[in-house]
Each structure stands twice: as structure tokens, then as C-alpha cells.
Short mmCIF file of C-alpha atoms in Angstrom, two decimals:
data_model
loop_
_atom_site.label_atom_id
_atom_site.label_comp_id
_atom_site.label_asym_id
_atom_site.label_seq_id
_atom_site.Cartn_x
_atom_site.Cartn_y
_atom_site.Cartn_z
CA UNK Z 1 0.00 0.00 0.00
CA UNK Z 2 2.92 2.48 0.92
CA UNK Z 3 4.44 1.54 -2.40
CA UNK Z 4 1.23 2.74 -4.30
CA UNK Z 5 1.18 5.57 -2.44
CA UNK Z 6 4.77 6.90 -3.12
CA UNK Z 7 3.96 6.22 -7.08
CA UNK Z 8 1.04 8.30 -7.04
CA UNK Z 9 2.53 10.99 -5.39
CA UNK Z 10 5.34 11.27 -7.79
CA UNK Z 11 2.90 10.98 -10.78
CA UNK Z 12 1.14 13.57 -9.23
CA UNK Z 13 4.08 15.83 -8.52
CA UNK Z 14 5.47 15.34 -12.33
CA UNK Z 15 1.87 16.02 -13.62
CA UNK Z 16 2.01 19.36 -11.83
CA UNK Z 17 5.51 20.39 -13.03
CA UNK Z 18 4.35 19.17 -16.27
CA UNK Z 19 2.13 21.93 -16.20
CA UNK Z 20 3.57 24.65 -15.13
CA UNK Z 21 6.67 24.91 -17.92
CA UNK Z 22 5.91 26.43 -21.12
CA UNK Z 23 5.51 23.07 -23.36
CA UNK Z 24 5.86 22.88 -26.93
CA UNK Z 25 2.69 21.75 -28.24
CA UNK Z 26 0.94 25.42 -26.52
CA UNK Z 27 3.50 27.47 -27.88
CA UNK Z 28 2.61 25.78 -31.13
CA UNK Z 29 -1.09 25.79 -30.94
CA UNK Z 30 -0.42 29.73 -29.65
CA UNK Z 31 1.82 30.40 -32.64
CA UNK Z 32 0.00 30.63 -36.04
CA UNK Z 33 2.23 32.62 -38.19
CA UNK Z 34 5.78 31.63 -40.01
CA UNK Z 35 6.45 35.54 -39.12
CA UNK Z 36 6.88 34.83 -35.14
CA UNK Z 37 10.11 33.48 -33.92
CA UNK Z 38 9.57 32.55 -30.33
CA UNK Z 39 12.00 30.93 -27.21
CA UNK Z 40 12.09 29.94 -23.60
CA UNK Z 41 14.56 28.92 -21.49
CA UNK Z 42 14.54 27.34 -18.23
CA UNK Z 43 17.09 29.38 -16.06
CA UNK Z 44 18.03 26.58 -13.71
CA UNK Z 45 18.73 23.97 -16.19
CA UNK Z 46 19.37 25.55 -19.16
CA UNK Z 47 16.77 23.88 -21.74
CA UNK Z 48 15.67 25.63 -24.48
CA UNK Z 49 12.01 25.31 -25.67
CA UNK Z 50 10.67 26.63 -29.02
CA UNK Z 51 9.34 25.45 -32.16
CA UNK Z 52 12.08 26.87 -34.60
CA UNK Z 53 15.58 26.79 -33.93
CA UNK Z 54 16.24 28.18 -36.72
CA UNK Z 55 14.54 31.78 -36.87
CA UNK Z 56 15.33 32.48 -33.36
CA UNK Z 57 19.32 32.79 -34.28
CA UNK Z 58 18.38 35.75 -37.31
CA UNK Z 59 19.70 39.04 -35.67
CA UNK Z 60 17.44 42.23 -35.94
CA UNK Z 61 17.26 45.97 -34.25
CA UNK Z 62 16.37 45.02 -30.70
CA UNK Z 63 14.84 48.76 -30.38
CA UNK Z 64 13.35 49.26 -27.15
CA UNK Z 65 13.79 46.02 -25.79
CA UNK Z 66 17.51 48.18 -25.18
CA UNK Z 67 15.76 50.22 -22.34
CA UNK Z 68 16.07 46.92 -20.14
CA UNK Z 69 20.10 47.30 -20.37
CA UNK Z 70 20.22 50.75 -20.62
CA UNK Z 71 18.27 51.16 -17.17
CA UNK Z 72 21.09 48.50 -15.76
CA UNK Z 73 23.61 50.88 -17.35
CA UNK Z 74 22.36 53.86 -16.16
CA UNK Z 75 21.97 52.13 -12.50
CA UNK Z 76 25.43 51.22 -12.43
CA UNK Z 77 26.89 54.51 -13.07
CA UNK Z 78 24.29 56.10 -10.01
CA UNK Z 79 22.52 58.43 -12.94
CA UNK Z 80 19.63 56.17 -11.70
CA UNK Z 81 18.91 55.74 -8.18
CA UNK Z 82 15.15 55.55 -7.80
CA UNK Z 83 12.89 54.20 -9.80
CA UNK Z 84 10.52 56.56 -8.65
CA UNK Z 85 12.64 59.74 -8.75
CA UNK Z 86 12.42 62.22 -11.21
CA UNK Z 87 13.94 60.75 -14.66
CA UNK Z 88 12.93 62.70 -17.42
CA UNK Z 89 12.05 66.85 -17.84
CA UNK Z 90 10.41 67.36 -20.83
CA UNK Z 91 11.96 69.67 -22.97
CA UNK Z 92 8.51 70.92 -24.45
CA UNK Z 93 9.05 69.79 -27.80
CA UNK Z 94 5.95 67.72 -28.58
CA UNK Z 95 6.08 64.29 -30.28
CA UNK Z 96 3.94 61.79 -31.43
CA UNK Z 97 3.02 59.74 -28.17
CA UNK Z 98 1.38 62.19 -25.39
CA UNK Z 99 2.81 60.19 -23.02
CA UNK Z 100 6.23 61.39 -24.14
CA UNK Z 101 4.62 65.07 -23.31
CA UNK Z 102 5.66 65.31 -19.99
CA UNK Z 103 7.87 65.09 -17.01
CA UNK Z 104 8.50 61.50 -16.00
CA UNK Z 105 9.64 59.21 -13.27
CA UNK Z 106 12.14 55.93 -14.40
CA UNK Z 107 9.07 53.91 -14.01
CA UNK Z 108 6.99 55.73 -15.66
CA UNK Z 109 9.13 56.59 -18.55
CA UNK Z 110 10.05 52.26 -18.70
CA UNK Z 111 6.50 51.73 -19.32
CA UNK Z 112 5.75 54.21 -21.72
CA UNK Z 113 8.70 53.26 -23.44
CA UNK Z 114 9.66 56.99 -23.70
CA UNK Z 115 12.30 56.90 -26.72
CA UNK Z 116 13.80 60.82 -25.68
CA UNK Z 117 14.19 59.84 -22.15
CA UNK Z 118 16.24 57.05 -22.69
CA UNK Z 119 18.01 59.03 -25.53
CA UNK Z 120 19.11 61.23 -22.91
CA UNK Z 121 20.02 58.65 -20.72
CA UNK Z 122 22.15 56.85 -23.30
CA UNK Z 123 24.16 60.51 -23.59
CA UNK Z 124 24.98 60.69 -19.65
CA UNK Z 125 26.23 57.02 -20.00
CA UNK Z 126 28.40 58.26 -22.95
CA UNK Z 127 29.96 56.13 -25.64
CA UNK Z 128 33.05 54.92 -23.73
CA UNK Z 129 31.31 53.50 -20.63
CA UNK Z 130 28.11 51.88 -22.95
CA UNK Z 131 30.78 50.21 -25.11
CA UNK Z 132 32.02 48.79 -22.35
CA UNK Z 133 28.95 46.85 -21.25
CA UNK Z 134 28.18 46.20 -24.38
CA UNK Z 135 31.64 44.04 -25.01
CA UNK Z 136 31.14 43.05 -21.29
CA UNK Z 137 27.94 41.17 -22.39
CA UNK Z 138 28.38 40.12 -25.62
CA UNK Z 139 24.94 41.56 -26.42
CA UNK Z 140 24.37 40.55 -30.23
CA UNK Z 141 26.91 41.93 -32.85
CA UNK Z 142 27.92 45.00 -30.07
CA UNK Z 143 27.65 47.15 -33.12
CA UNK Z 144 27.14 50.88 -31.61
CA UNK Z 145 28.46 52.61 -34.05
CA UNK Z 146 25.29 54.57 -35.94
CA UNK Z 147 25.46 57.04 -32.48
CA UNK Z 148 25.62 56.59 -28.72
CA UNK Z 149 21.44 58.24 -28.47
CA UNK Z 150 19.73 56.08 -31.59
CA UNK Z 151 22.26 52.46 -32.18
CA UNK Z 152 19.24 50.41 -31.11
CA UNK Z 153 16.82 52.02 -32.84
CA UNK Z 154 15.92 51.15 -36.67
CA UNK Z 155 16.99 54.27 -38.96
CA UNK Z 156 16.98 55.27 -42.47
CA UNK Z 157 20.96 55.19 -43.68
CA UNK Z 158 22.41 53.74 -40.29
CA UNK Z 159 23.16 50.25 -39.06
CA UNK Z 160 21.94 49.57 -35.62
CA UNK Z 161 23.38 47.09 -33.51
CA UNK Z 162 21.29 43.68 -34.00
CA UNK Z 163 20.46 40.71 -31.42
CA UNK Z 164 18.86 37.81 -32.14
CA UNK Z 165 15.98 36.32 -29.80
CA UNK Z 166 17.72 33.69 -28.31
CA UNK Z 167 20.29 35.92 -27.13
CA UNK Z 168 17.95 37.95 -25.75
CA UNK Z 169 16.79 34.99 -23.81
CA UNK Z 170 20.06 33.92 -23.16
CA UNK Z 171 21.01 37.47 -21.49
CA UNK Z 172 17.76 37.50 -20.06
CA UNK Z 173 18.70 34.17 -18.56
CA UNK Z 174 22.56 35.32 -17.50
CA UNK Z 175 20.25 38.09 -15.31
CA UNK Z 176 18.14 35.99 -13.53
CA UNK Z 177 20.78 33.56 -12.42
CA UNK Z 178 23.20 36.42 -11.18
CA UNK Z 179 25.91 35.37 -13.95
CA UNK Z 180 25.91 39.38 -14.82
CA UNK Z 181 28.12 42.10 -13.49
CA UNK Z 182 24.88 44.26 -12.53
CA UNK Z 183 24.98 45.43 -9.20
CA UNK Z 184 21.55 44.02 -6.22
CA UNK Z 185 20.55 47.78 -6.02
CA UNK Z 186 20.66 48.12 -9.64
CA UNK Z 187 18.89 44.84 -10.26
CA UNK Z 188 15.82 46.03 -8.14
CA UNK Z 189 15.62 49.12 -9.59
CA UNK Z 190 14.96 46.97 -12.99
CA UNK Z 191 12.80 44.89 -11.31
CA UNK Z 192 10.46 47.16 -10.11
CA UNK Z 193 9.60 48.89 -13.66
CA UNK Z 194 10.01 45.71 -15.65
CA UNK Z 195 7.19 44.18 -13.23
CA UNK Z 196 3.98 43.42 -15.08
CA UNK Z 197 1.71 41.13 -13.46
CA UNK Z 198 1.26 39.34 -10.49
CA UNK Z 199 -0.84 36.51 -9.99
CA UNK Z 200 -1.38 33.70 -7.74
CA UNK Z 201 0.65 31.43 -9.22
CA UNK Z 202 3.22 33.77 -10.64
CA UNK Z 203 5.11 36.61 -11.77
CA UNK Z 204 6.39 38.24 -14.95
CA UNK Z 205 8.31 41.16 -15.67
CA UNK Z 206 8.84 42.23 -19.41
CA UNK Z 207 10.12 44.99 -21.95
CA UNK Z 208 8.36 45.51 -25.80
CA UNK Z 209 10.03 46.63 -28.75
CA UNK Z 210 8.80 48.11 -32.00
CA UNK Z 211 10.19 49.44 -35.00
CA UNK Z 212 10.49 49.44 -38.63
CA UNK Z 213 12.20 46.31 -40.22
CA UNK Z 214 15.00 48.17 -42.29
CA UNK Z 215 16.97 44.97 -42.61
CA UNK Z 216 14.57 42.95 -45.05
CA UNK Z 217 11.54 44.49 -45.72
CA UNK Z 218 10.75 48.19 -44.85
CA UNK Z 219 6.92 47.74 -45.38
CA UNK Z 220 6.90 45.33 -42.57
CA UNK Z 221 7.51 46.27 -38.85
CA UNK Z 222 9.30 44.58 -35.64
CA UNK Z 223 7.59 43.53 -32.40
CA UNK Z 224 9.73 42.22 -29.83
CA UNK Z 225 8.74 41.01 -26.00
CA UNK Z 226 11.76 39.81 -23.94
CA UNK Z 227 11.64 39.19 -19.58
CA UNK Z 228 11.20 36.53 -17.60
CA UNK Z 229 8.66 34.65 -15.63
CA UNK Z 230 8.59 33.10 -11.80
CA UNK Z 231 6.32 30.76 -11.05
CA UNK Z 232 6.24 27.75 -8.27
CA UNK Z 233 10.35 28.39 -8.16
CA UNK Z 234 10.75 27.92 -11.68
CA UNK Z 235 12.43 30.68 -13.90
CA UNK Z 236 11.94 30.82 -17.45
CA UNK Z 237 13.23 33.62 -19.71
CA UNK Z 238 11.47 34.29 -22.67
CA UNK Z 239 11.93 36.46 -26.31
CA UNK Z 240 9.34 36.68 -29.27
CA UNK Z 241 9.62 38.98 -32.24
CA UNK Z 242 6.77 39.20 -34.45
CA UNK Z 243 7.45 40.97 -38.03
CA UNK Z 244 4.52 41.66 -40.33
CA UNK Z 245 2.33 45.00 -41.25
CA UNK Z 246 1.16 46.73 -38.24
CA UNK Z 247 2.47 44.62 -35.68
CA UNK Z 248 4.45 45.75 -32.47
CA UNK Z 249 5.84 44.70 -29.42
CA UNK Z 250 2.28 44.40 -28.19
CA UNK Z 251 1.24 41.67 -30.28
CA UNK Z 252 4.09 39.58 -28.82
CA UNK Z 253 3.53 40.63 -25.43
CA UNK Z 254 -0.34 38.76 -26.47
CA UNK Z 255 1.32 35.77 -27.34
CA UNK Z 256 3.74 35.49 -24.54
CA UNK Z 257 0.84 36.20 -22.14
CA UNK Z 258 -0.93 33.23 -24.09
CA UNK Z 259 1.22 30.97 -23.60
CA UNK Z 260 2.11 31.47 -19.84
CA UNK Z 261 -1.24 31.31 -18.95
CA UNK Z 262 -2.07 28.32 -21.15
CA UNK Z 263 0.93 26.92 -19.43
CA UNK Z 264 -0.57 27.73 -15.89
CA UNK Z 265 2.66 29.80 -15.03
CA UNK Z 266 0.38 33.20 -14.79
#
């Protein structure tokens, strides 16, 4: 009877974890287009979970997927203390998104994705010091050449730096597990603007990204999603980049959030 009892236990116990990892048939049956190159990665052990391992290695403009590593930057060098201190005056000159229209905090600005802010930002880091980091983690081709305010951002004439998705969910990965050079205090400071949700059964924290796609085809556009989730002491990292006409970083966050849920880790 004891010996029944121990198997059922453990079938139950693998039927749970079973459940709460992001498998491969949901991230298929989430994933309908050829255009969507998806990964996960389990930050304790390492395993990498997507449907194509081929389209997750193609290198693109990570545009403002950046603002995760430039707020580490930023931290590191104290031009960041708070993420609720005052981050960005506007300088009156009105632009597109009204959100941009106005004085931010770090948190604020994060979640609006505020492109000037983090311009600015990028400037008070200077060339020198960003080059550094950049070399320091290997993040994609460490091309910042087109100009220390725009090199992850897609523009006419200029060749950004490029990343591919699983290196963003490799990095993403390095972060989680502490193999980075990023400070606790700066950590944190990530942390609490890259938070997104909190459930019962988890939490995820995550940074879009959208832009034009110079590299191939300049009537299509780029959406990237890149973070990490916690659930039931599991870590998984994650990156998706959608390309097609009107998409953005939103319709990947959508599919991430589809698949974490379907995968009962949100």
C-alpha cells in the first residue's frame, strides 16, 4: 500500500511540473504565423524550448527592448537611483506619443517606453562606458556605431546594432541567475519597472520593442517582448519577435501572455 502511495505521489508531482513549464505543443497551438520566432529557457537547467531553432538565431534591431540594459547601465553609473525619482524633464518639444509630453519618473518613462528619455540617458552614460557593457555582455553583434542616443533604434541610412531572440533569452537568462556584473541595487531598480503582473501562481516582468524592419523588408515592422517569468520556483526567460504590417511589441507581449497562462505559469 505504501508503495502505491509513493507512485502516485510522484505521478502527481510530475503532472504538476508538467504543467507549469511552457511546453511545446501550446506554444505551437499559440503560434500561427511563419512571421513569429519565439523561445524559452529554463534558467536553472538551461533547456531551451521553441518550435524553430532556426529563426530564433536571425539578428534584428532590438529597439526598445535596449531600455532593459540601458536602465542596468544607467543604474550602475548612479545616474539612476530611484525608480521613482524624477527621470525625465520634458523639454517641451511635442512628439507623437502624449505620453512622451511630460515630465517622467524611471518607471513611468520604462512603461511608456519613452524613446527621448532614454536618448538622454544613453548621452549621460556616454559612448566609452556603454561600449564597455556592451563588449562586457556580448549583447548581439555590439555594433554601436550609428550614435551613442539612436544604435538600437531602426533608422533610415544607419546600421543599428542587431540581437537575435535567443540571445535575448540567453542574457535575459545570465540576469536571472546572477551570472551578470549588474549590481543588487541596480537589479531592483529593474525589477520594479520591468514588473507586469502578479498573480497567484506567478510573476512576470517584461520589456516591448517596435520598429520598422529596415533589414529585409521596410513595409513590414518589428515587435519584440523579452523578460522573464517566476512561477512555483521555476524561472523561465522568454523572447518573441513578431514581423509583419502593423504589428508591435504588443502583439508579442499577447502571445507570450498566451502561452504562460495556457501553461498555468500566470
Amino acid at each position: 500500500m505504501i508503495r502505491y502511495s509513493s507512485i502516485l505521489i510522484a505521478l502527481l508531482c510530475f503532472c504538476s511540473f508538467a504543467k507549469t513549464k511552457p511546453q511545446l505543443d501550446v506554444i505551437k497551438e499559440v503560434i500561427t504565423s511563419k512571421d513569429v520566432a519565439c523561445v524559452f529557457i529554463n534558467c536553472k537547467s538551461g533547456e531551451i524550448i521553441t518550435p524553430d531553432s532556426v529563426s530564433i538565431k536571425t539578428r534584428y534591431t532590438p529597439c526598445s527592448t535596449f531600455k532593459v540594459w540601458n536602465t542596468l547601465i544607467g543604474a550602475e553609473y548612479q545616474i539612476i537611483r530611484s525608480s521613482t525619482d524624477s527621470f525625465y524633464t520634458w523639454d517641451s518639444i511635442p512628439r507623437s506619443l502624449p505620453a512622451w509630453n511630460m515630465n517622467l519618473t524611471l518607471k513611468e518613462a520604462f512603461q511608456v517606453s519613452c524613446v527621448p528619455a532614454y536618448q538622454l540617458l544613453a548621452r549621460k552614460i556616454g559612448n566609452e562606458r556603454m561600449k564597455k557593457w556592451i563588449m562586457m555582455l556580448n549583447y548581439g553583434d555590439m555594433d554601436i556605431s550609428s550614435g551613442i542616443d539612436d544604435f538600437w533604434l531602426p533608422r533610415e541610412g544607419k546600421k543599428s546594432i542587431k540581437i537575435s531572440p535567443l540571445e535575448q533569452a540567453q542574457l535575459i537568462k545570465k540576469l536571472v541567475t546572477g551570472e551578470l556584473a549588474f549590481s543588487q541595487q541596480s537589479q531592483n531598480i529593474l525589477k520594479e519597472v520591468m514588473v507586469i503582473e502578479t498573480t497567484s501562481k506567478g510573476v512576470y516582468y517584461g520589456k516591448t520593442g517596435s520598429g520598422v524592419n529596415l533589414d529585409s523588408n521596410k513595409e513590414q515592422s518589428l515587435g519584440w517582448f523579452v523578460g522573464y517569468v517566476t512561477s512555483k520556483d521555476q524561472n523561465y526567460s522568454f523572447a518573441c519577435l513578431i514581423k509583419g504590417v502593423n504589428v508591435s511589441g504588443k502583439d508579442s507581449k499577447g502571445i507570450i501572455e498566451s502561452i504562460l497562462r495556457k501553461s498555468e505559469l500566470l
